[in-house]
Structures are given as C-alpha cells and as structure tokens.
C-alpha cells in the first residue's frame, strides 16, 4: 500500500466512512494522519500525534508546544491552545492552561474551569479525584465541580466499579467508599487502581515479609502471591512467575495456565502472548519439529488465553535496542520474530506468518514478502546498505567471537601471531569492573586498589565475550545457561584446533591470567613460550561477564 518511508505509524481506527485512520510520522519525525490507503489525510506538520480513542479524537501537539484534538478526518476539532491534554473519558477530558487543570467537553469548552494542580478521570459513578492548588491535598468532585469528598488525602486514584477508591495518607494506601468513609485504613505500601473486574493490585505486609496480590472493593485480599505477579489482568488472566517458570491465574487466584513457560508476556486484548517453552516438545507434530529446528530444542511461539500454545518456525522474538521482547505490545495483533536467515517475520495471533522483511546476504536489497514469498516491495542500494538481524538472546556460538578476523579466521593462526608478537606487559580486562578496555593499558588504581600486580609478559587477545545485564537475566532466566553452553562449544573447538597445531596440552598445568568467580585454562608449550587459553566468569551486582582469552606468555620479561 505504501513503501516503508514513515518513521512511525500508530494503531488504525475506523473513521466511520468505511476506511481507517492512524497517526503517523514522516522520515523527519514530523507527525500527521494517514488513511487506509497510506495517503496523508493531514500532512506531517505536528510534533506529536496520538492514537484515536473510542470517542474518535486524537490528541496532537503543534509546533508551538500546545495541545489540541483532531477528528478521524485529521482536521482539528479542538484547537491547539492547551498546555496539557488528557484522554476523553465519560465525555470529558482533563486539560491544563496557565490557570491550572480543569475539564473540557468534546467541543473544547471548559465544563469545570481550570483551577486544580492535578485532576484524574471521572469514574462511572460520576466522581473524579483532584489535587488542590493551594495545599496539594486530594479529594473528589462531581461533574458540576462540587466537592463531594473533602480534600484530606495525600494521593487519590479513581473509583472502581464497586464504589471503592484507593487513597494515600503519608506513605500508606487505604480504601474509601463514595462518602469518604474508610473501608480499609491506610496500611498498604502500594495500591493500584481498580480494574473492570473489581480488583486492584496491592503490595502489602511488613518489612521483610511483603506480599503482592489483588484485593476487592471490600478490602479483602483475594489473590496473594509470594512469587512475582503482573499488575494487570488481561482477558481475565494475570501472569505470575517464580523467576524461572511462568503461568497465569484467574480472578479467583486459581492457576488456569500451568507454569510451563520459561518466559511469557501479558496477553494482548485479543488473547495472545509471546511465550517460550520451559521444556522441549516431545511429540512428532509439525509444531514440535519446528521447535526442534531451534538450537535449544525449546519453542518460542504464541500462547493463547484458552491455553493453546502455537510454536513458530523462527529463532526468537524481535527485541528493541535494549534487548526487551516487543511481543504483541504494539496493539496490531502481530508479533515480530527473527528468522533463521536474518529477516523479521510478523506473526498473527494464530501463529501464522503474515509478512516478512529480509535483507540480501550482501546487504544490497531489502524486501517485504508475503507468506508465499511473493515480493510486495523492494528497495535496492549499494552492497552493505542493509543488515540482517542477529538474535539478541540466543545467538549461535560464532556471534560471541570477537578476535580479529572472527569467525572465519582459525584461532590457531591467531596463536601464531601472538607468539611472534613483541612481548609487552598486559593484564586482561573485566567488562564489569575495569575502566579500561585495552589489556596493554595500565590498570587504574580505582579499578581494584587492593589487587596485587596481575600483569603478564607476552601478547593476548580476547577470543569471545558476552555481557549479561542483571535485569535481563531477571526476566529471561535461560540467558546465562544458553551463553555458558555456547562458550563451552567455543572453548572445545579452540582446544581442538590449538592441539592440532601445537600438540597435546601440558598435563595438569593451569595458569590463571586473572581470577574471577569461575575460571579454567588449558596450556601448551610453544617453543620457548607458553600458550594459554583461559575461560573467565565473573558476577558483579547481578551482571555477568563471560570471556575467553588466548595469550602467548614470554619465557621471561624483556630487559
């Protein structure tokens, strides 16, 4: 429909005339609206455009920084005169001017004048929480602006469907009814807003004995978990995990989907989530064979809220620049996966490929293909213009190699080069603790001021390295095991190649170039010097580094 020349496209919304409209941004980052043919309904001239809400309005920000609202034809319905603009709920939206926050209707007129420091949406019971401009206290007003519950709280969230609202006094949250009377006195460190199911996420307990769960409008904790628990119900289910296995509970706290998944996301509104199996599939189905194509033998796929799991034929989900799985979070009903040939496949909620974007091996062409591998769009350029996508989590062993000429260069040739190099003082670098990156650079005292002189004479190279962030391992528990297995493959291959070139390693001899939380080495005699291959494992503040070093040690320090 349109060549990929836009830098962003938001979710489409019916425009009431048989078509669709979506916010979009051009390649310069300027925003407007496109129709269902990909043509501009409103030319890109804005700094921000938001998704269309159910009322058919989209918030936009003009170049002067003021906010307004556009209709589904892309034409402003409410002029950009506001310093802040909220989403319409119950027919009104919060809006800020230089006088404070008030409420506007869909014509843009203030139905409650701007006067508050902050204000929340109106709940179905007609009450909204507001923060007073003079003393910062919070209370509740009705649709006329009349104060119904006097401002006496330090924080206030919307009323839920059963007539209870979370409020904060000091650093503790409690519940009040529609008259402002306490249902539960402030006692919880954290209390979220009520969902449509009448439950609110809660963090409670005492120091060292916290629990998380959900409570109802009577203040009763109906779900209590000692493990990790998502804060949102999706399709009637909430995700929980113990840091290793993920499953889902219903509103009664019953485990509906068993903890069979090593990783999973919250369901989208259509009942789909990206998930990773905890164990290899053992049957002989086509889906199991697809999973077996993955090096781990465990399947990534689409998990449905009806408990069905549909493995996909791809390596792993696409991640953002920081390594987090994108999944179904875009709201389009599609999830992107990295393919075995370095492309990106967009998969629907039934696990079917909808389209695929792939670059040629030489990087000279980029193609969009349908499931029948028919080219829908193609761009050509100089070789190397387009790069294939590498797996962010579970790469092949070669993806961790960093030595010069890797992965094509034989490590035995690297060893010959190191043995012939002029000996220099060196000390291997830690990815976690050292400020330096060059092993020949003198270590800074602040790196490890109490350490003995750990320098060596000779030459060295980093063969392979990996850095695992603590927060990633917290969510993706399989990462460390995967990388350790790949480094085992790299080390075994290196030992085999070096033995073929330099003979059997010295029996019972180990040299530690640098100690960490786990290391091992293999040593060869090479002429007057020694050749050392050392694996290095280190943990620091939850982060993990794994390195493989190759060093040629001189027989003695040069004079």
Coordinates of C-alpha atoms in Angstrom, one line a residue, residues 314 337-347 353-360 366-377 388:
X314 CA 11.6 -18.8 13.9
X337 CA 10.2 -12.8 15.2
X338 CA 13.8 -13.1 14.0
X339 CA 14.0 -15.7 11.2
X340 CA 16.9 -18.2 10.6
X341 CA 18.1 -16.2 7.6
X342 CA 18.3 -12.9 9.5
X343 CA 14.9 -11.5 8.5
X344 CA 11.9 -10.3 10.5
X345 CA 8.6 -12.3 10.3
X346 CA 5.4 -10.7 11.6
X347 CA 3.2 -13.4 13.1
X353 CA 3.3 -15.6 9.2
X354 CA 1.6 -12.5 7.7
X355 CA 4.7 -11.0 6.1
X356 CA 8.4 -11.0 6.3
X357 CA 11.1 -8.3 5.9
X358 CA 14.5 -9.7 4.8
X359 CA 17.8 -8.3 3.5
X360 CA 20.0 -10.0 0.9
X366 CA 15.6 -5.2 1.3
X367 CA 12.4 -7.0 0.5
X368 CA 8.9 -7.2 2.0
X369 CA 7.4 -10.6 1.3
X370 CA 4.0 -12.3 1.8
X371 CA 3.7 -15.9 3.2
X372 CA 4.0 -17.2 -0.4
X373 CA 7.4 -15.5 -0.6
X374 CA 6.0 -13.0 -3.2
X375 CA 7.8 -9.7 -3.1
X376 CA 5.5 -6.9 -2.1
X377 CA 8.1 -4.2 -2.0
X388 CA 20.5 -8.8 8.6

